[in-house]
């Protein structure tokens, strides 16, 4: 068993990375930053200036804002100013009412919000909000993580400054424990079950989101479609089809603007869904024990956290690649797999899905998640047969950790030009 101090560090990491969120995390982070700037201002802003990194803009343009029936940053910003509470973190607008929604819409009509790309920064997760009322002004900046405030200022007086250069870089803080697949496996399979049973909260949140979607009309209805006769005739009523349905439907609800919280992973609700629902559905239909489910969820979520440690919170690589790799590991464990089988599953996933681009958060993310979890099941099944992609093929290395590093190097470094091109395409459509 892992030493207690190491376990405590990993538990702390999970508690910080696996948290509830309402709506897509990028617009909610912008709403959170607006709420904080408004609190600093001390009154309702007359004008709001938002300056964000390209990845924030990309992930906020086409996604539904919970409870509003609207998409994009303007409504997220207006509600952050009018009803947002920074103490709610990524559930910042959970006090939304029909009356306050109308106020938010009116606020947008009055042209009080100015949104632009922040020039001259390299940080992919950067949000800068300036609120003005008369001669008063207040500024708040979030960077590096979705709830990480690095700068606060009121009327020129700096109240918080964790920047190294005054604008982009985050000061060194507490270092997270460096993970590897061996450590992830050992933690998930040997930690006393009482210490990790909280992982069942991910099941409660994310399966509830799936149920809500299946009883309503959200996004492209990918999850509901999987349950209709045509799809049942093709896929059957199988574990495979149920995994896709219950995972895609939760994404349908979240991207479609349902006012329902999900348990996120590494700052992404979709990643949290993708790391949770396939594992939960498989465990139920495979008749695994409750303890096995808890350990599988821990393995899935911690694998995703490990990959994101190397990749960063935002990149050109679709998050479903990361989270589906986690769920494939969880499913492999539920199949009775050992550490070697887990490594085989990771290699199969990376060989298949490397290069899937992120072109923003939006309803069609449910399609990408479907692709990811389909591959997760296939990769797990192959791994249990001892079948895996070898180091002779593509970016896969003999060592599983180097294989993961190869994937994250592509997403973090090599795909930067792709990221810029995606944003250019998105912002040039329809005169945006």
Coordinates of C-alpha atoms in Angstrom, one line a residue:
X1 CA 0.0 0.0 0.0
X2 CA 1.2 3.5 -0.7
X3 CA 2.5 5.5 2.2
X4 CA -0.1 7.6 4.0
X5 CA 1.5 11.0 3.1
X6 CA 1.5 10.1 -0.6
X7 CA -2.1 8.9 -0.4
X8 CA -3.1 12.2 1.2
X9 CA -1.4 14.2 -1.5
X10 CA -3.2 12.2 -4.2
X11 CA -6.5 12.5 -2.4
X12 CA -6.0 16.3 -2.1
X13 CA -5.3 16.4 -5.9
X14 CA -8.5 14.4 -6.7
X15 CA -10.6 16.6 -4.4
X16 CA -9.3 19.7 -6.3
X17 CA -9.7 18.3 -9.8
X18 CA -13.0 16.4 -9.4
X19 CA -15.6 19.0 -8.5
X20 CA -19.2 20.0 -9.4
X21 CA -19.8 22.4 -12.2
X22 CA -23.0 23.9 -13.8
X23 CA -22.6 24.4 -17.5
X24 CA -19.5 24.4 -19.7
X25 CA -16.5 25.3 -17.6
X26 CA -15.1 28.0 -19.9
X27 CA -18.1 30.4 -20.0
X28 CA -18.7 29.6 -16.3
X29 CA -15.1 30.6 -15.5
X30 CA -15.7 33.9 -17.4
X31 CA -19.0 34.3 -15.4
X32 CA -17.1 33.6 -12.2
X33 CA -14.4 36.2 -13.0
X34 CA -17.2 38.7 -13.8
X35 CA -18.9 38.0 -10.5
X36 CA -15.7 38.6 -8.6
X37 CA -14.9 41.9 -10.5
X38 CA -18.5 43.0 -9.8
X39 CA -18.0 42.2 -6.1
X40 CA -14.8 44.2 -6.0
X41 CA -16.6 47.1 -7.7
X42 CA -19.3 47.0 -5.1
X43 CA -22.2 47.9 -7.4
X44 CA -23.8 47.0 -10.7
X45 CA -21.4 47.6 -13.6
X46 CA -22.3 50.1 -16.3
X47 CA -19.7 48.6 -18.6
X48 CA -17.8 45.3 -18.7
X49 CA -14.7 44.6 -20.7
X50 CA -13.7 41.0 -21.2
X51 CA -10.3 40.0 -22.6
X52 CA -9.8 36.3 -23.0
X53 CA -7.3 33.8 -24.5
X54 CA -8.2 32.1 -27.8
X55 CA -9.0 28.8 -26.1
X56 CA -11.5 30.4 -23.8
X57 CA -13.2 32.1 -26.7
X58 CA -13.2 28.9 -28.7
X59 CA -14.8 26.9 -25.9
X60 CA -17.4 29.5 -25.1
X61 CA -18.8 30.5 -28.5
X62 CA -21.2 27.7 -29.3
X63 CA -22.2 26.2 -26.0
X64 CA -25.5 26.6 -24.2
X65 CA -25.6 28.6 -20.9
X66 CA -27.6 26.7 -18.3
X67 CA -31.2 27.7 -17.8
X68 CA -31.1 30.5 -20.4
X69 CA -31.8 28.9 -23.8
X70 CA -28.9 31.0 -25.1
X71 CA -25.3 30.4 -26.1
X72 CA -22.0 32.2 -25.7
X73 CA -20.2 34.6 -23.5
X74 CA -22.6 37.7 -23.4
X75 CA -25.3 36.0 -21.3
X76 CA -22.7 34.3 -19.1
X77 CA -21.0 37.7 -18.4
X78 CA -24.3 39.6 -17.8
X79 CA -25.5 37.0 -15.4
X80 CA -22.2 36.9 -13.6
X81 CA -22.5 40.6 -13.0
X82 CA -26.2 40.5 -12.1
X83 CA -26.6 37.4 -9.9
X84 CA -23.2 35.7 -9.8
X85 CA -21.5 34.8 -6.5
X86 CA -17.8 34.0 -6.6
X87 CA -18.2 31.8 -3.6
X88 CA -20.2 29.4 -5.8
X89 CA -17.1 28.8 -7.9
X90 CA -18.2 27.0 -11.2
X91 CA -21.8 26.9 -10.0
X92 CA -21.6 30.7 -10.1
X93 CA -25.1 31.3 -11.7
X94 CA -27.1 28.7 -9.8
X95 CA -29.4 31.4 -8.3
X96 CA -30.8 32.2 -11.8
X97 CA -34.5 32.9 -12.0
X98 CA -36.7 33.8 -15.0
X99 CA -36.8 37.4 -13.8
X100 CA -33.0 37.7 -13.6
X101 CA -32.6 36.1 -17.0
X102 CA -34.7 38.9 -18.5
X103 CA -32.5 41.4 -16.8
X104 CA -29.5 39.7 -18.3
X105 CA -31.0 39.8 -21.8
X106 CA -31.7 43.5 -21.4
X107 CA -28.2 44.1 -20.2
X108 CA -26.9 42.6 -23.4
X109 CA -29.3 44.7 -25.5
X110 CA -27.9 47.9 -23.9
X111 CA -24.4 47.1 -25.3
X112 CA -22.7 47.1 -22.0
X113 CA -20.4 44.2 -22.7
X114 CA -17.2 44.3 -24.8
X115 CA -15.5 41.0 -25.6
X116 CA -12.2 40.7 -27.3
X117 CA -9.2 38.4 -27.7
X118 CA -6.4 39.2 -25.2
X119 CA -3.3 39.9 -27.3
X120 CA 0.2 39.1 -26.4
X121 CA -0.3 36.2 -24.0
X122 CA 0.9 32.6 -24.2
X123 CA -1.3 31.2 -21.4
X124 CA -4.1 29.2 -22.9
X125 CA -6.5 29.7 -20.0
X126 CA -6.7 33.4 -19.4
X127 CA -9.7 35.6 -18.4
X128 CA -9.5 39.3 -17.6
X129 CA -12.7 41.2 -16.6
X130 CA -12.8 44.9 -16.0
X131 CA -16.0 46.4 -14.6
X132 CA -16.8 50.1 -14.6
X133 CA -19.4 52.3 -13.0
X134 CA -19.0 56.1 -13.2
X135 CA -15.4 56.9 -12.1
X136 CA -15.0 53.5 -10.3
X137 CA -13.4 50.4 -11.9
X138 CA -12.4 46.9 -10.8
X139 CA -10.4 44.2 -12.5
X140 CA -10.2 40.4 -11.8
X141 CA -8.0 37.9 -13.7
X142 CA -8.3 34.1 -13.8
X143 CA -5.4 32.1 -15.3
X144 CA -3.9 28.7 -15.5
X145 CA -7.0 27.0 -13.9
X146 CA -10.7 27.7 -14.2
X147 CA -11.1 29.1 -10.6
X148 CA -7.6 30.4 -10.0
X149 CA -7.6 34.1 -9.4
X150 CA -4.2 35.6 -10.0
X151 CA -5.0 39.4 -9.9
X152 CA -7.5 41.7 -8.3
X153 CA -7.6 45.5 -8.5
X154 CA -10.0 48.3 -7.4
X155 CA -9.6 51.9 -8.6
X156 CA -5.9 51.3 -9.3
X157 CA -5.2 49.7 -6.0
X158 CA -3.8 46.1 -6.3
X159 CA -5.4 43.7 -3.8
X160 CA -4.0 40.5 -5.2
X161 CA -1.1 39.8 -7.5
X162 CA 0.2 36.3 -8.2
X163 CA 1.5 37.2 -11.6
X164 CA 5.2 37.0 -12.5
X165 CA 5.1 39.5 -15.3
X166 CA 2.0 41.4 -14.5
X167 CA -0.2 39.9 -17.2
X168 CA 0.2 36.2 -18.1
X169 CA 2.3 33.9 -16.1
X170 CA 1.2 32.4 -12.8
X171 CA 3.4 32.5 -9.8
X172 CA 4.7 29.2 -8.5
X173 CA 2.3 27.7 -6.0
X174 CA 1.9 24.4 -4.3
X175 CA 3.3 21.7 -6.6
X176 CA 1.0 18.7 -7.2
X177 CA 2.4 15.3 -6.7
X178 CA 3.8 14.0 -10.0
X179 CA 1.8 11.0 -11.1
X180 CA 2.7 8.0 -13.3
X181 CA 0.6 5.0 -14.4
X182 CA 2.1 2.7 -11.8
X183 CA 1.3 5.1 -9.0
X184 CA -2.2 5.7 -10.4
X185 CA -2.8 1.9 -10.5
X186 CA -1.5 1.3 -7.0
X187 CA -3.5 4.1 -5.5
X188 CA -6.7 3.1 -7.1
X189 CA -6.4 -0.6 -6.2
X190 CA -4.9 -0.5 -2.7
X191 CA -6.1 2.7 -1.0
X192 CA -8.6 1.8 1.8
X193 CA -12.0 2.0 0.3
X194 CA -13.3 4.4 3.0
X195 CA -10.8 7.0 1.7
X196 CA -12.1 6.9 -1.9
X197 CA -15.8 6.1 -1.6
X198 CA -16.5 9.8 -2.2
X199 CA -16.0 8.9 -5.9
X200 CA -19.6 7.7 -6.0
X201 CA -20.6 11.3 -6.0
X202 CA -19.4 11.4 -9.6
X203 CA -21.8 8.6 -10.4
X204 CA -24.7 10.5 -8.6
X205 CA -24.1 13.8 -10.5
X206 CA -23.3 12.5 -13.9
X207 CA -25.9 9.7 -14.2
X208 CA -28.5 12.2 -13.1
X209 CA -27.5 14.5 -15.9
X210 CA -27.9 11.5 -18.3
X211 CA -31.4 10.9 -16.9
X212 CA -32.4 14.5 -17.4
X213 CA -31.3 14.5 -21.0
X214 CA -33.1 11.2 -21.8
X215 CA -36.4 12.8 -20.5
X216 CA -36.0 16.1 -22.4
X217 CA -34.7 17.6 -25.7
X218 CA -31.1 18.8 -25.5
X219 CA -28.4 19.4 -28.1
X220 CA -28.4 16.9 -30.9
X221 CA -30.1 14.2 -28.8
X222 CA -27.3 11.7 -29.4
X223 CA -28.0 9.8 -26.2
X224 CA -31.8 9.6 -26.9
X225 CA -31.2 8.6 -30.5
X226 CA -29.1 5.6 -29.3
X227 CA -32.3 4.3 -27.6
X228 CA -34.6 4.5 -30.6
X229 CA -35.6 1.5 -32.7
X230 CA -33.3 2.2 -35.6
X231 CA -30.2 2.4 -33.4
X232 CA -31.4 -0.6 -31.3
X233 CA -31.7 -2.5 -34.5
X234 CA -28.1 -1.7 -35.4
X235 CA -26.4 -1.8 -32.0
X236 CA -28.8 -3.9 -30.0
X237 CA -29.6 -3.4 -26.3
X238 CA -26.1 -4.1 -25.3
X239 CA -23.6 -2.8 -22.7
X240 CA -21.9 -1.0 -25.6
X241 CA -25.0 0.9 -26.8
X242 CA -26.0 1.7 -23.2
X243 CA -22.6 3.1 -22.4
X244 CA -22.7 5.4 -25.5
X245 CA -26.3 6.4 -24.7
X246 CA -25.8 7.2 -21.0
X247 CA -22.5 9.1 -21.7
X248 CA -23.6 11.1 -24.7
X249 CA -26.9 12.0 -23.1
X250 CA -25.2 13.6 -20.1
X251 CA -23.1 15.6 -22.6
X252 CA -26.3 16.5 -24.5
X253 CA -27.8 18.0 -21.4
X254 CA -24.7 19.9 -20.4
X255 CA -23.9 21.3 -23.8
X256 CA -27.6 22.0 -24.5
X257 CA -27.8 24.3 -21.5
X258 CA -29.6 22.2 -18.9
X259 CA -29.4 23.8 -15.4
X260 CA -27.9 20.6 -13.9
X261 CA -24.5 20.2 -12.2
X262 CA -22.1 17.6 -13.3
X263 CA -18.9 16.3 -11.7
X264 CA -16.0 17.7 -13.7
X265 CA -12.5 16.4 -14.1
X266 CA -9.5 18.8 -14.5
X267 CA -11.8 21.7 -15.2
X268 CA -14.0 20.0 -17.8
X269 CA -17.5 18.7 -17.2
X270 CA -17.4 16.7 -20.4
X271 CA -14.2 15.0 -19.2
X272 CA -15.9 14.3 -15.9
X273 CA -18.9 12.7 -17.7
X274 CA -16.6 10.7 -20.0
X275 CA -14.5 9.4 -17.1
X276 CA -17.6 8.4 -15.1
X277 CA -20.6 7.2 -17.0
X278 CA -19.0 4.4 -19.1
X279 CA -17.5 2.9 -16.0
X280 CA -20.8 3.1 -14.1
X281 CA -22.8 1.5 -16.9
X282 CA -20.3 -1.3 -17.4
X283 CA -20.1 -2.0 -13.7
X284 CA -23.9 -2.3 -13.4
X285 CA -24.3 -4.6 -16.4
X286 CA -21.3 -6.6 -15.6
X287 CA -22.5 -7.0 -12.0
X288 CA -19.4 -5.7 -10.4
X289 CA -19.4 -5.0 -6.6
X290 CA -19.7 -1.5 -5.2
X291 CA -16.0 -1.6 -4.1
X292 CA -15.0 -2.5 -7.6
X293 CA -17.0 0.4 -9.0
X294 CA -15.4 2.8 -6.6
X295 CA -11.9 1.6 -7.5
X296 CA -12.7 1.7 -11.2
X297 CA -14.0 5.3 -11.0
X298 CA -10.8 6.3 -9.0
X299 CA -8.6 4.7 -11.7
X300 CA -10.5 6.4 -14.5
X301 CA -10.5 9.9 -13.0
X302 CA -7.0 9.7 -11.7
X303 CA -5.7 8.5 -15.1
X304 CA -7.4 11.6 -16.7
X305 CA -5.9 13.9 -14.1
X306 CA -2.4 12.3 -14.8
X307 CA -2.7 12.9 -18.5
X308 CA -3.9 16.5 -18.0
X309 CA -0.9 17.1 -15.7
X310 CA 1.2 16.8 -18.8
X311 CA -1.2 18.3 -21.3
X312 CA -2.5 21.4 -19.4
X313 CA -6.1 22.5 -18.8
X314 CA -6.8 23.6 -22.4
X315 CA -5.2 22.5 -25.6
X316 CA -6.0 21.7 -29.2
X317 CA -6.5 18.1 -28.3
X318 CA -10.1 17.1 -27.6
X319 CA -10.6 16.3 -23.9
X320 CA -12.6 13.1 -24.7
X321 CA -9.3 11.5 -25.7
X322 CA -8.0 12.1 -22.2
X323 CA -11.1 11.1 -20.3
X324 CA -12.0 8.1 -22.5
X325 CA -8.5 6.8 -21.9
X326 CA -9.4 7.0 -18.2
X327 CA -12.7 5.2 -18.7
X328 CA -11.0 2.5 -20.8
X329 CA -8.7 1.8 -17.8
X330 CA -11.7 1.7 -15.5
X331 CA -13.5 -0.7 -17.7
X332 CA -10.4 -2.9 -18.1
X333 CA -10.2 -3.1 -14.3
X334 CA -13.9 -4.1 -14.1
X335 CA -13.2 -6.9 -16.6
X336 CA -10.6 -8.3 -14.2
X337 CA -7.6 -6.7 -15.9
X338 CA -4.2 -6.3 -14.2
X339 CA -1.7 -3.5 -14.6
X340 CA -0.4 -4.9 -17.9
X341 CA -3.9 -4.9 -19.3
X342 CA -4.3 -1.3 -18.2
X343 CA -1.2 -0.3 -20.0
X344 CA -2.3 -2.1 -23.1
X345 CA -5.7 -0.3 -23.0
X346 CA -3.9 3.1 -22.7
X347 CA -1.7 2.3 -25.7
X348 CA -4.7 1.2 -27.8
X349 CA -6.5 4.4 -26.9
X350 CA -3.6 6.7 -27.8
X351 CA -2.9 4.8 -31.1
X352 CA -6.5 5.3 -32.1
X353 CA -7.6 8.8 -30.9
X354 CA -4.4 10.9 -31.0
X355 CA -5.0 14.0 -33.0
X356 CA -8.7 14.5 -32.5
X357 CA -9.0 18.2 -32.4
X358 CA -11.0 20.4 -30.0
X359 CA -13.1 22.9 -32.0
X360 CA -14.8 24.4 -29.0
X361 CA -17.5 23.3 -26.5
X362 CA -20.8 22.8 -28.3
X363 CA -23.7 20.3 -28.6
X364 CA -21.8 18.2 -31.1
X365 CA -19.3 17.3 -28.4
X366 CA -21.7 14.4 -27.7
X367 CA -20.6 12.9 -31.0
X368 CA -16.9 13.1 -30.1
X369 CA -17.6 11.6 -26.7
X370 CA -19.5 8.8 -28.4
X371 CA -16.4 8.1 -30.5
X372 CA -14.2 8.3 -27.4
X373 CA -16.2 5.8 -25.3
X374 CA -16.7 3.5 -28.2
X375 CA -12.9 3.3 -28.5
X376 CA -12.7 2.9 -24.7
X377 CA -14.7 -0.3 -24.8
X378 CA -12.9 -1.7 -27.8
X379 CA -9.5 -0.9 -26.3
X380 CA -10.4 -2.5 -23.0
X381 CA -11.7 -5.6 -24.8
X382 CA -8.5 -6.0 -26.9
X383 CA -6.3 -5.4 -23.8
X384 CA -8.0 -8.3 -22.0
X385 CA -7.1 -10.5 -25.0
X386 CA -3.5 -9.4 -24.7
X387 CA -3.8 -7.4 -27.9
X388 CA -2.2 -3.9 -28.0
X389 CA -0.5 -1.5 -30.3
X390 CA 3.3 -1.9 -30.0
X391 CA 6.2 0.5 -30.0
X392 CA 6.8 -0.3 -33.6
X393 CA 3.7 1.6 -34.5
X394 CA 3.3 5.4 -34.6
X395 CA 3.7 7.4 -31.4
X396 CA 3.2 4.4 -29.1
X397 CA 6.3 3.6 -26.9
X398 CA 7.2 0.5 -25.1
X399 CA 6.8 2.4 -21.8
X400 CA 3.3 3.5 -21.1
X401 CA 4.3 6.8 -19.5
X402 CA 6.4 7.8 -22.5
X403 CA 3.4 6.9 -24.7
X404 CA 1.3 9.4 -22.7
X405 CA 4.0 12.0 -22.9
X406 CA 4.1 11.5 -26.7
X407 CA 0.4 12.2 -26.8
X408 CA 0.6 15.3 -24.6
X409 CA 3.6 16.7 -26.5
X410 CA 1.4 16.6 -29.7
X411 CA -1.5 18.3 -28.0
X412 CA 0.5 20.9 -26.1
X413 CA 3.2 21.8 -28.5
X414 CA 2.8 20.4 -32.1
X415 CA -0.9 21.3 -32.4
X416 CA -0.6 25.0 -31.5
X417 CA -0.9 26.0 -35.2
X418 CA -4.0 23.8 -35.4
X419 CA -5.5 25.6 -32.4
X420 CA -4.9 29.0 -34.0
X421 CA -6.4 27.8 -37.3
X422 CA -9.5 26.4 -35.6
X423 CA -10.1 29.7 -33.8
X424 CA -9.6 31.7 -37.0
X425 CA -12.2 29.5 -38.8
X426 CA -14.7 29.7 -36.0
X427 CA -14.4 33.5 -35.6
X428 CA -14.6 34.2 -39.4
X429 CA -17.9 32.3 -39.9
X430 CA -21.0 34.4 -40.5
X431 CA -19.0 37.6 -39.9
X432 CA -18.3 36.7 -36.2

